[in-house]
PDB file of C-alpha atoms in Angstrom:
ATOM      1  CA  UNK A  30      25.206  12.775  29.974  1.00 32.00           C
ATOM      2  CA  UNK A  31      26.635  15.936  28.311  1.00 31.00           C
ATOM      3  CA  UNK A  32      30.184  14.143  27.986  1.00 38.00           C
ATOM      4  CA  UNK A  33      28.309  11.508  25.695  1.00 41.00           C
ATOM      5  CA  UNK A  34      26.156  13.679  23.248  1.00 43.00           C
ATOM      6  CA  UNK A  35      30.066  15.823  23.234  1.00 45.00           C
ATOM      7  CA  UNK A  36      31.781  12.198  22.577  1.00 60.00           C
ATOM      8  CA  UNK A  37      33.855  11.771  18.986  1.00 80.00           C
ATOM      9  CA  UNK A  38      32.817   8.650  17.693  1.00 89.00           C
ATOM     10  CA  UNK A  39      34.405   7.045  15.253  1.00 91.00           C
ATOM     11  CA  UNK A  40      32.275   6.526  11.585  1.00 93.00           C
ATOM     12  CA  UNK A  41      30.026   3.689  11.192  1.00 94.00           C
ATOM     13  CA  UNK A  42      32.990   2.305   8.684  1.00 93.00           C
ATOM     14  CA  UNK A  43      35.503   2.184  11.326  1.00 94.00           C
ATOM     15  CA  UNK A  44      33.781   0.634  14.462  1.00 96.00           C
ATOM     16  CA  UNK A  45      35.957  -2.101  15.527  1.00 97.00           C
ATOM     17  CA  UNK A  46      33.366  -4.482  15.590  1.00 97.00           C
ATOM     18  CA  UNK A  47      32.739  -4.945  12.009  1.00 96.00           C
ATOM     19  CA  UNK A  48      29.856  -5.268   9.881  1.00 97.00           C
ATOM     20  CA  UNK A  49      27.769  -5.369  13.060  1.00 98.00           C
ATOM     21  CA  UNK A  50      24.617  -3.170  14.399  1.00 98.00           C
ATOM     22  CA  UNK A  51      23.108  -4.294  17.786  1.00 98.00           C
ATOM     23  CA  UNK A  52      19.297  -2.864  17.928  1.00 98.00           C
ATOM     24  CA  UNK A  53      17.226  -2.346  21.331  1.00 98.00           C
ATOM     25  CA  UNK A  54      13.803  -2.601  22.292  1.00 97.00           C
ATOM     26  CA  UNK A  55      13.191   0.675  24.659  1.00 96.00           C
ATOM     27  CA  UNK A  56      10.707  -0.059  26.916  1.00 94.00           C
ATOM     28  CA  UNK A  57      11.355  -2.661  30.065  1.00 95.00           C
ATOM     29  CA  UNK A  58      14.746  -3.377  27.871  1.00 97.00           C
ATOM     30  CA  UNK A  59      16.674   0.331  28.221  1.00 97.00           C
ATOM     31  CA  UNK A  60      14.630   1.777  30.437  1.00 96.00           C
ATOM     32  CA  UNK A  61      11.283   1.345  32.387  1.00 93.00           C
ATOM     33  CA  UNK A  62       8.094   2.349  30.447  1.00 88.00           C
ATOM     34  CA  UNK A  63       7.820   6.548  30.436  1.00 84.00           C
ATOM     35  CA  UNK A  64      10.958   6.789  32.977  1.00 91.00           C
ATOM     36  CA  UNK A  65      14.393   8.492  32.122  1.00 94.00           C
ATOM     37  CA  UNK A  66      17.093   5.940  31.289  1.00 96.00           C
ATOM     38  CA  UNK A  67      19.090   5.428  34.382  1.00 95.00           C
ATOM     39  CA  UNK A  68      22.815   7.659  33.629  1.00 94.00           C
ATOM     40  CA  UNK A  69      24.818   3.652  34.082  1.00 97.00           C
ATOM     41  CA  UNK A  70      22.717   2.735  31.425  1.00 97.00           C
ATOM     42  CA  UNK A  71      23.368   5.473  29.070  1.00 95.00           C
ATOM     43  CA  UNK A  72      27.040   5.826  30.031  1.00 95.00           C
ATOM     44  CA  UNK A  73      27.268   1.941  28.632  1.00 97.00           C
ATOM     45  CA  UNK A  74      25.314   2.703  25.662  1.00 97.00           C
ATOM     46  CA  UNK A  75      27.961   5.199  24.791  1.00 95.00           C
ATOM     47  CA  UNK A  76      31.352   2.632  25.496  1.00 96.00           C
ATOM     48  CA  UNK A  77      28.959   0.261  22.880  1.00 97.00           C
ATOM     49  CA  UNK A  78      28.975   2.638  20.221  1.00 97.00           C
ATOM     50  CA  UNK A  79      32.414   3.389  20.202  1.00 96.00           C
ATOM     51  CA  UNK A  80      32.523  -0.389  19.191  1.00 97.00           C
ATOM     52  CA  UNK A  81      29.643  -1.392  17.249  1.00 98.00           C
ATOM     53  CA  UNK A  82      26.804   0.790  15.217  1.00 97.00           C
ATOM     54  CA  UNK A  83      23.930   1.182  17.487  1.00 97.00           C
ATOM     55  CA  UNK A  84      19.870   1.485  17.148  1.00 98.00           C
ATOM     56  CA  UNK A  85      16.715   1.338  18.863  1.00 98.00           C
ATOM     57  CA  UNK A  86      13.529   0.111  17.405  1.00 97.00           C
ATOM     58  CA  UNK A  87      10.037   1.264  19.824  1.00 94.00           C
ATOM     59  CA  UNK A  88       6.147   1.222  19.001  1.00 89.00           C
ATOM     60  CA  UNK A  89       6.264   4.712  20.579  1.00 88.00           C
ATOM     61  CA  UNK A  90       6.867   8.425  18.702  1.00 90.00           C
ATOM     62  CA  UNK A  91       9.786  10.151  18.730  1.00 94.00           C
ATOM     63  CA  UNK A  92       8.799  12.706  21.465  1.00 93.00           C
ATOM     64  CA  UNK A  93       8.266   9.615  24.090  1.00 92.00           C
ATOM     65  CA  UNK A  94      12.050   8.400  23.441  1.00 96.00           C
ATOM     66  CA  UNK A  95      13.149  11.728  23.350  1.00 96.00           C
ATOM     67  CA  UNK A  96      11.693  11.643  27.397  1.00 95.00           C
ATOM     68  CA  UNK A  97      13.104   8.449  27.895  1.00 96.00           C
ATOM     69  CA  UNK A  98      16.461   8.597  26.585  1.00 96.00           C
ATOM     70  CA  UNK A  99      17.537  12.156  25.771  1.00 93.00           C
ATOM     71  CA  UNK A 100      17.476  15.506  27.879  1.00 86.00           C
ATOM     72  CA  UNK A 101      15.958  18.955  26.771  1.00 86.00           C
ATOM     73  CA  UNK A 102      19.762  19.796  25.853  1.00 89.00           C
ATOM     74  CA  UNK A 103      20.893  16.718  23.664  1.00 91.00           C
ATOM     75  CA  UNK A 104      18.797  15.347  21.296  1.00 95.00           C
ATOM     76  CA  UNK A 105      18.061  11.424  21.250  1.00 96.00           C
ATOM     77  CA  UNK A 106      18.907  11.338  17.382  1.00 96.00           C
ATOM     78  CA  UNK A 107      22.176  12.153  18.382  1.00 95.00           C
ATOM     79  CA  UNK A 108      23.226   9.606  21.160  1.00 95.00           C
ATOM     80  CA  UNK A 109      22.040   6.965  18.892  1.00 97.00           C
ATOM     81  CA  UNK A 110      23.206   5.864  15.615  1.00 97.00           C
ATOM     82  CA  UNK A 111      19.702   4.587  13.852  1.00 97.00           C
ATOM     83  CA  UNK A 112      16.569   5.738  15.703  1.00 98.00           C
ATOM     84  CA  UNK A 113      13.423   3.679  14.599  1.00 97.00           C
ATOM     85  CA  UNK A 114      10.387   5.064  16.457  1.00 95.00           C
ATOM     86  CA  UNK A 115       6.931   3.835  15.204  1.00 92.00           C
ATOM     87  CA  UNK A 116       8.882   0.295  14.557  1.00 93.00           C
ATOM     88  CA  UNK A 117      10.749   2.592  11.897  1.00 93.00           C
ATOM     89  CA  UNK A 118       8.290   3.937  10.305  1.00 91.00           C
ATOM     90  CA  UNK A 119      10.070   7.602  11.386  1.00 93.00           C
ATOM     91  CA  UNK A 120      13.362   6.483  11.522  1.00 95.00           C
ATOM     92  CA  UNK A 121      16.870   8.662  11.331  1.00 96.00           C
ATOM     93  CA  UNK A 122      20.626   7.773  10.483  1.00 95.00           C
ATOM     94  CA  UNK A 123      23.002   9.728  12.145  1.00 94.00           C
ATOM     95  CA  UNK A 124      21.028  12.616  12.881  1.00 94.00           C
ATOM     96  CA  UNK A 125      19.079  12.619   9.918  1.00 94.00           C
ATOM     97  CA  UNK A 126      15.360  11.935   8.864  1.00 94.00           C
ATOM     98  CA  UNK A 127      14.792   8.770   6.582  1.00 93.00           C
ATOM     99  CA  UNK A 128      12.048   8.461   3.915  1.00 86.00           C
ATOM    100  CA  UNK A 129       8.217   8.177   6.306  1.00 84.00           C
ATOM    101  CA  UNK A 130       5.256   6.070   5.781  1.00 84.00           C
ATOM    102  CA  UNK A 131       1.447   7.262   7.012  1.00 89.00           C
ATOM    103  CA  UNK A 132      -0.763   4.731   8.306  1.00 92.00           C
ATOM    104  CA  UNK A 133      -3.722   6.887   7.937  1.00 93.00           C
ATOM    105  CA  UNK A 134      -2.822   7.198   4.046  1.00 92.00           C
ATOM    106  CA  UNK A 135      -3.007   3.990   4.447  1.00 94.00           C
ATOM    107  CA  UNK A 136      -5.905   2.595   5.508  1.00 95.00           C
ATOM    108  CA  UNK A 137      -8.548   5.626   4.351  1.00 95.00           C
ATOM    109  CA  UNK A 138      -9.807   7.704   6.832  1.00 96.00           C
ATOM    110  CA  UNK A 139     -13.890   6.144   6.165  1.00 96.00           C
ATOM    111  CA  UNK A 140     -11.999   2.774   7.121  1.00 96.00           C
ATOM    112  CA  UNK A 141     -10.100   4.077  10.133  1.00 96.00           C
ATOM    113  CA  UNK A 142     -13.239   6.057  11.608  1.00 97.00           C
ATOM    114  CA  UNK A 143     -15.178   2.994  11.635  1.00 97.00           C
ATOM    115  CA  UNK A 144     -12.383   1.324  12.816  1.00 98.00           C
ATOM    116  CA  UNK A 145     -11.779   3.614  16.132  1.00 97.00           C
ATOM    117  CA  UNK A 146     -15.804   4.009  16.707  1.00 98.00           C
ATOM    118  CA  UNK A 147     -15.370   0.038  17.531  1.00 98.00           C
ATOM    119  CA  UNK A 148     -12.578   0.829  19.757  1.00 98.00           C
ATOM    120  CA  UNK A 149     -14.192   3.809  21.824  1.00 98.00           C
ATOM    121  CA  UNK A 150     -17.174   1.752  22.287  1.00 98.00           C
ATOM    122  CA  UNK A 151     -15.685  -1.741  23.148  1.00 98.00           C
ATOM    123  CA  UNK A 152     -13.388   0.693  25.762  1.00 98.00           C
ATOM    124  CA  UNK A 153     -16.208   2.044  27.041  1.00 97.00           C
ATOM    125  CA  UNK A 154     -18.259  -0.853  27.709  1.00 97.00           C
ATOM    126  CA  UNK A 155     -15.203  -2.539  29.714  1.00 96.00           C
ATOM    127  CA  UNK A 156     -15.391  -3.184  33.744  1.00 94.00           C
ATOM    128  CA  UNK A 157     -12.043  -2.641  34.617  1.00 96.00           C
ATOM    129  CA  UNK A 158     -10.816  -1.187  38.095  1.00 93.00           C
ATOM    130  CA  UNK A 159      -9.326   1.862  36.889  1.00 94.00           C
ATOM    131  CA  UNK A 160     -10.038   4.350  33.490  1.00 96.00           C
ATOM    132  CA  UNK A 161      -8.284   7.224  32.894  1.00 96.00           C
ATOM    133  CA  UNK A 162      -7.410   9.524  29.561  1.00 91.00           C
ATOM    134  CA  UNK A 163      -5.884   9.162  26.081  1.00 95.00           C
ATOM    135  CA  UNK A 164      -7.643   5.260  24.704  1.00 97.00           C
ATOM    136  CA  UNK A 165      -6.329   6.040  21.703  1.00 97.00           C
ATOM    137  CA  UNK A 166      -3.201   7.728  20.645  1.00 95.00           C
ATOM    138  CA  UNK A 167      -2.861   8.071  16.726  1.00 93.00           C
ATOM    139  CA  UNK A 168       0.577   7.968  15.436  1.00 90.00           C
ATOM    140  CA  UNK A 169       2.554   8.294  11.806  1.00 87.00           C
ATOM    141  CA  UNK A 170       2.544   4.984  11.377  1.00 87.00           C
ATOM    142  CA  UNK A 171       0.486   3.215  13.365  1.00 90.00           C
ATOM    143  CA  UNK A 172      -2.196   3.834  16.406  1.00 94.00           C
ATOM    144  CA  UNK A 173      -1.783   2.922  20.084  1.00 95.00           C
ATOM    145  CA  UNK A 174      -4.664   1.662  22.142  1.00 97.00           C
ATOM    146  CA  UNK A 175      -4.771   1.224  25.557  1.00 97.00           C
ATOM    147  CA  UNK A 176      -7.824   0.014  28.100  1.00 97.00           C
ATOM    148  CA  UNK A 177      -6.922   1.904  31.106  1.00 97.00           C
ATOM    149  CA  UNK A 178      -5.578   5.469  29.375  1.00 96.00           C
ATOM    150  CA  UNK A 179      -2.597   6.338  28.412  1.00 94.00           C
ATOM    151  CA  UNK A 180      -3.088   9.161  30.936  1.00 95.00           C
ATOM    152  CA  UNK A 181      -2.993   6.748  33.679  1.00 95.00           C
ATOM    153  CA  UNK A 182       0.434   7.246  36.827  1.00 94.00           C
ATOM    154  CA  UNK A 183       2.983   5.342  37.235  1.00 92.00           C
ATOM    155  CA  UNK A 184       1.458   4.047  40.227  1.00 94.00           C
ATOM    156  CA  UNK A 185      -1.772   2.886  37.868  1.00 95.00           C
ATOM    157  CA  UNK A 186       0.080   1.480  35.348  1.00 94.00           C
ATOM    158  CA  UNK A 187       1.920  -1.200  37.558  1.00 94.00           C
ATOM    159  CA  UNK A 188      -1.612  -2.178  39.122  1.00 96.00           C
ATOM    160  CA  UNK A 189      -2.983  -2.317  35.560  1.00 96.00           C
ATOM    161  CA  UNK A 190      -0.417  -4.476  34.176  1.00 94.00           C
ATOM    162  CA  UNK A 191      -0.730  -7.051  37.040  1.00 96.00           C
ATOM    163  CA  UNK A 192      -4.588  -6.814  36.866  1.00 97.00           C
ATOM    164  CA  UNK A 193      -4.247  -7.690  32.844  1.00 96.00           C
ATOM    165  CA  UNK A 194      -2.045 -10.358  33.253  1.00 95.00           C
ATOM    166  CA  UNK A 195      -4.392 -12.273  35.575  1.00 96.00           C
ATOM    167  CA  UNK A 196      -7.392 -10.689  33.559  1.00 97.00           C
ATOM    168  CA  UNK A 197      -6.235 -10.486  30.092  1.00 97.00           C
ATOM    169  CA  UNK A 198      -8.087  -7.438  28.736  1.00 97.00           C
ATOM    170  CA  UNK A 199      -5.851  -6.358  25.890  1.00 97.00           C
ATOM    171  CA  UNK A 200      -5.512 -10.133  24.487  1.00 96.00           C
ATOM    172  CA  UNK A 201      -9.547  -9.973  24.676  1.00 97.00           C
ATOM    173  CA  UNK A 202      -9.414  -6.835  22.779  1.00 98.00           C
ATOM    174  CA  UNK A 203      -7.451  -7.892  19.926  1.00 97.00           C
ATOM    175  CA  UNK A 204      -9.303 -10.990  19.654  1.00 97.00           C
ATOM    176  CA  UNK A 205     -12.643  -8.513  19.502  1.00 98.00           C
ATOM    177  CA  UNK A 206     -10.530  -6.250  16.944  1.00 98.00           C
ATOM    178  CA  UNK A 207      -9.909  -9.221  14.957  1.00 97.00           C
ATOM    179  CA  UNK A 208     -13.588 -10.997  14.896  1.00 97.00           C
ATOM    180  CA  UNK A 209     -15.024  -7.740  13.737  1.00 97.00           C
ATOM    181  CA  UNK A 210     -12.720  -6.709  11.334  1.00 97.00           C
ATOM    182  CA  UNK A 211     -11.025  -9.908   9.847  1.00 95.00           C
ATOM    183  CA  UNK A 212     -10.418  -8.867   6.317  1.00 94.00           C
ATOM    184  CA  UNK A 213      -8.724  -5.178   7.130  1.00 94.00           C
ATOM    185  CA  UNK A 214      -5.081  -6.362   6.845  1.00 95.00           C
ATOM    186  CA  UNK A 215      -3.998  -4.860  10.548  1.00 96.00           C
ATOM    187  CA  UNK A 216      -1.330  -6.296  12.788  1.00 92.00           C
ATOM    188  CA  UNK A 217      -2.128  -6.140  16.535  1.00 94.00           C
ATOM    189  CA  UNK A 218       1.291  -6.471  18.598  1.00 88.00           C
ATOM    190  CA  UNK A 219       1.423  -6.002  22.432  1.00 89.00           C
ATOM    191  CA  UNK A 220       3.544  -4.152  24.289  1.00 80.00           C
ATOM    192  CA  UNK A 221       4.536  -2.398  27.087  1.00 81.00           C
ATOM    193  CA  UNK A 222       2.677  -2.961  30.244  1.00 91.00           C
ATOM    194  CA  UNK A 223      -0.737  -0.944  29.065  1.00 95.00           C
ATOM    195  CA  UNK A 224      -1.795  -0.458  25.567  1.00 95.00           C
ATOM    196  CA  UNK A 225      -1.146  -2.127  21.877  1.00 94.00           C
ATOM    197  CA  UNK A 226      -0.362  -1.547  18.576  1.00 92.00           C
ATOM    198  CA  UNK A 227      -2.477  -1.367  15.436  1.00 95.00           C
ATOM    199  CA  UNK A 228      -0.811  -0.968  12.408  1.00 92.00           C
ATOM    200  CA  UNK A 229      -0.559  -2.500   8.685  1.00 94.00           C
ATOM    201  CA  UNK A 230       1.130  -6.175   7.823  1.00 92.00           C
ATOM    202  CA  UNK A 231       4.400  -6.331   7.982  1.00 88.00           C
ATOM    203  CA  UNK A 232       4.972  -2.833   9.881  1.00 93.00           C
ATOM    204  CA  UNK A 233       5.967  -5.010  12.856  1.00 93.00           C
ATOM    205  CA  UNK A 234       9.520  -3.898  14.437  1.00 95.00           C
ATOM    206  CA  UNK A 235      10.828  -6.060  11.352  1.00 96.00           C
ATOM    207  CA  UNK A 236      10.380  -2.856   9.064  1.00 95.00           C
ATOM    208  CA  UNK A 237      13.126  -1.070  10.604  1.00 96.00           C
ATOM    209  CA  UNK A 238      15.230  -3.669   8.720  1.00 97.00           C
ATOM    210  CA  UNK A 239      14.900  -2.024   5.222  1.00 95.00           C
ATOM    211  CA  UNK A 240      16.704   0.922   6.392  1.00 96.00           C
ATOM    212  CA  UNK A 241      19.358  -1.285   7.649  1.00 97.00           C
ATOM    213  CA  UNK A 242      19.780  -3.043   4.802  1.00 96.00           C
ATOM    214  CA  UNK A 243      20.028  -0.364   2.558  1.00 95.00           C
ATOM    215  CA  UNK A 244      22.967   0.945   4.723  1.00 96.00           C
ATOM    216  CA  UNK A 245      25.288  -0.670   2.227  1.00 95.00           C
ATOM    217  CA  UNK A 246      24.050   1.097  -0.885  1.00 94.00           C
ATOM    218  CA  UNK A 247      24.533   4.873   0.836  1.00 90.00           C
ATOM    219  CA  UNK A 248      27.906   6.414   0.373  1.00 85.00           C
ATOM    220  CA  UNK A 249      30.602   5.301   2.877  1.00 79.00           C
ATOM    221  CA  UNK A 250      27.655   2.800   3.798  1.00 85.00           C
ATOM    222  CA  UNK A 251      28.180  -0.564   6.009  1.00 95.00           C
ATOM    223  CA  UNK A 252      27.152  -3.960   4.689  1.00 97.00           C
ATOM    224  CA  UNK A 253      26.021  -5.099   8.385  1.00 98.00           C
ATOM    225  CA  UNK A 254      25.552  -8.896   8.290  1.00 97.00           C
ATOM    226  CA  UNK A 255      24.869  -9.136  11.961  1.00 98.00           C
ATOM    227  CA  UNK A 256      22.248  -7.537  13.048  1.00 98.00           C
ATOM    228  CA  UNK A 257      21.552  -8.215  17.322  1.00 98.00           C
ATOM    229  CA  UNK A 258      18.300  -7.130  18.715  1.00 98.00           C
ATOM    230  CA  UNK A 259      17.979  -6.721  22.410  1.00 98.00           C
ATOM    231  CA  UNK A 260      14.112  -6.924  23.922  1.00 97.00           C
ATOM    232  CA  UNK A 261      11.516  -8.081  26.616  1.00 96.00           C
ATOM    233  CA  UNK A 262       8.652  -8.617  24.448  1.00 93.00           C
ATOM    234  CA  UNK A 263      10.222 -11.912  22.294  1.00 94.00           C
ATOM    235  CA  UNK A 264       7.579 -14.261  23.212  1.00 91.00           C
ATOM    236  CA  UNK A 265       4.642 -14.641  20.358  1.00 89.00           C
ATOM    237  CA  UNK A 266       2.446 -11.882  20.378  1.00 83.00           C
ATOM    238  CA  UNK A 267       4.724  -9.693  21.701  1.00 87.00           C
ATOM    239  CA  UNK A 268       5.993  -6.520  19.990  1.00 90.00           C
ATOM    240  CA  UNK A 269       9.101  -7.714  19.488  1.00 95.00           C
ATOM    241  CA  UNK A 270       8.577 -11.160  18.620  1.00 95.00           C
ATOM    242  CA  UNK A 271       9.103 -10.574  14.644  1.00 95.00           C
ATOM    243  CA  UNK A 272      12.357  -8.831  14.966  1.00 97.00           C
ATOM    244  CA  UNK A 273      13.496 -11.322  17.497  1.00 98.00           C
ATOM    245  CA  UNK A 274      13.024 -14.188  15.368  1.00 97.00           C
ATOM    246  CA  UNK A 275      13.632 -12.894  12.037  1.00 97.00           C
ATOM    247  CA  UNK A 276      16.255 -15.090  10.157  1.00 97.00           C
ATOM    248  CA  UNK A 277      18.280 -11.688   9.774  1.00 98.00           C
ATOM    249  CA  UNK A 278      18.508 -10.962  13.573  1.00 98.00           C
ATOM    250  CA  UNK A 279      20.289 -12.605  16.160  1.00 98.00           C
ATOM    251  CA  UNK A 280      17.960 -12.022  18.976  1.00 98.00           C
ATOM    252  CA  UNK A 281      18.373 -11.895  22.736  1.00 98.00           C
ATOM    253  CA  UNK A 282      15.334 -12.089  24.992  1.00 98.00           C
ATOM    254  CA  UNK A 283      16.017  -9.965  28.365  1.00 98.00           C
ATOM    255  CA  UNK A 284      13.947  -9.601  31.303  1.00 97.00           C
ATOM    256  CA  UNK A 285      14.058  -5.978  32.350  1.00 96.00           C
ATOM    257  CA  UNK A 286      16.883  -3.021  31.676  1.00 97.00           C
ATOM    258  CA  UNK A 287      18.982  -4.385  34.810  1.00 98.00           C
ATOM    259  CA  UNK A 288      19.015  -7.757  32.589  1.00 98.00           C
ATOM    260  CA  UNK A 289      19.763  -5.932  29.347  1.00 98.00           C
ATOM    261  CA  UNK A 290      22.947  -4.511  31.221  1.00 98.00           C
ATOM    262  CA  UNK A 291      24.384  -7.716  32.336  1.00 98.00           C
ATOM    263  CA  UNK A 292      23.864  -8.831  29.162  1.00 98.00           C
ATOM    264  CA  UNK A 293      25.119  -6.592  27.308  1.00 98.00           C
ATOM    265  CA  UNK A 294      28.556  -5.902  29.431  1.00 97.00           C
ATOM    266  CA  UNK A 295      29.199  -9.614  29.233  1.00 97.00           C
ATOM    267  CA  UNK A 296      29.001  -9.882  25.134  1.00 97.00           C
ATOM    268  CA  UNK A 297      30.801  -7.123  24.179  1.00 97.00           C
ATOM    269  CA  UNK A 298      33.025  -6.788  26.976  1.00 95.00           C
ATOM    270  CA  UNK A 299      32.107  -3.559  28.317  1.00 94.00           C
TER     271      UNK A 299
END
């Protein structure tokens, strides 16, 4: 993996494929939730970028993507072109920090205490198999709220995520979330196979786009009229569902990072 953070690419300008981005999804579409990308996967990601500008877009902070798809020696902002954690919310181009939004500035911290007592209680009220730490993780730009812990193994995740999909705890949740506070103006998105996302309208995946489309107003900038985005979550109420089916996105629905590979080898010739 050395040999790609050491890679010369050529600028965004000069990628051969022109005027083009292709975005990813992270987890269950690069690599499995909280597991190192696999080095095949990476290794394509780097023949991609030498022909097309490159991005990922994730719910999760920049420290969980750094896990996922860097090493302690090379940074993830540097083996991507655009990295959007938070749905973009923190975001860098080439290396280098974007403009940040706060979603505790916000919403008011009066508003978001009453807002999490809710959650702690509803969490703590719920008969589910297992429980573990971490119910809710507070973020830049959003917060992340999960049933079972975000502490929870491997091992407890996969029996989780089986046990909601049969059970349906997180859609319950949000549907709780939404009948007790209806007029707050919060977005609930899920994703992953344990927790959602709680954060303002219209700080969906879609934000990321802004930065994108400001590309061609920055110096030696790329007007990128083709934007692809590549993730598992496409159907509605998914975390990627906006992104996917935003008018500005050509999306591609994939059903797990094996998926995403074939896929991707197959449109851009890799």
């Amino acid at each position: 993996m050395a040999t790609i953070g050491a890679t010369v690419l050529p600028p965004l300008a000069e990628r051969p494929i022109k005027n083009t981005v292709v975005l990813f999804d992270v987890d269950n579409t690069l690599t499995v939730p909280r597991i190192p990308a696999k080095p095949e996967m990476l290794q394509l990601l780097s023949a991609l970028r030498h022909k097309v500008a490159m991005g990922f877009v994730g719910g999760s902070d920049l420290a969980k993507q750094q896990e996922q798809l860097g090493t302690p020696e090379i940074p993830v902002t540097t083996l991507f072109d655009f990295c959007f954690s938070e749905n973009g919310l923190t975001a860098y181009r080439m290396g280098q920090p974007l403009a940040s939004h706060s979603f505790i500035s916000w919403l008011g911290e009066d508003k978001y205490k009453k807002f999490v007592r809710f959650i702690l209680h509803y969490v703590a009220d719920l008969d589910i198999p297992v429980k573990r730490g971490t119910f809710v993780e507070f973020r830049n730009g959003m917060i992340n709220v999960s049933p079972i812990g975000r502490n929870a193994s491997v091992q407890e995740r996969n029996e989780y995520q089986r046990y909601d999909l049969e059970h349906k705890v997180r859609e319950k949740f949000i549907e709780a979330l939404k009948k007790e506070f209806p007029d707050i103006g919060l977005t609930y998105s899920i994703g992953g196979q344990i927790s959602f996302d709680v954060f303002p309208q219209g700080w969906n995946k879609t934000y990321c786009l802004q930065h994108i489309e400001n590309e061609k107003n920055l110096r030696g900038g790329v007007d990128y009229t083709t934007i692809h985005f590549f993730g598992d979550k496409s159907f509605e109420g998914g975390n990627d569902y906006e992104i996917y089916a935003d008018k500005r996105t050509v999306g591609h629905s994939v059903e797990s990072p094996e998926d995403c590979y074939r896929q991707l080898k197959k449109l851009f010739d890799l």
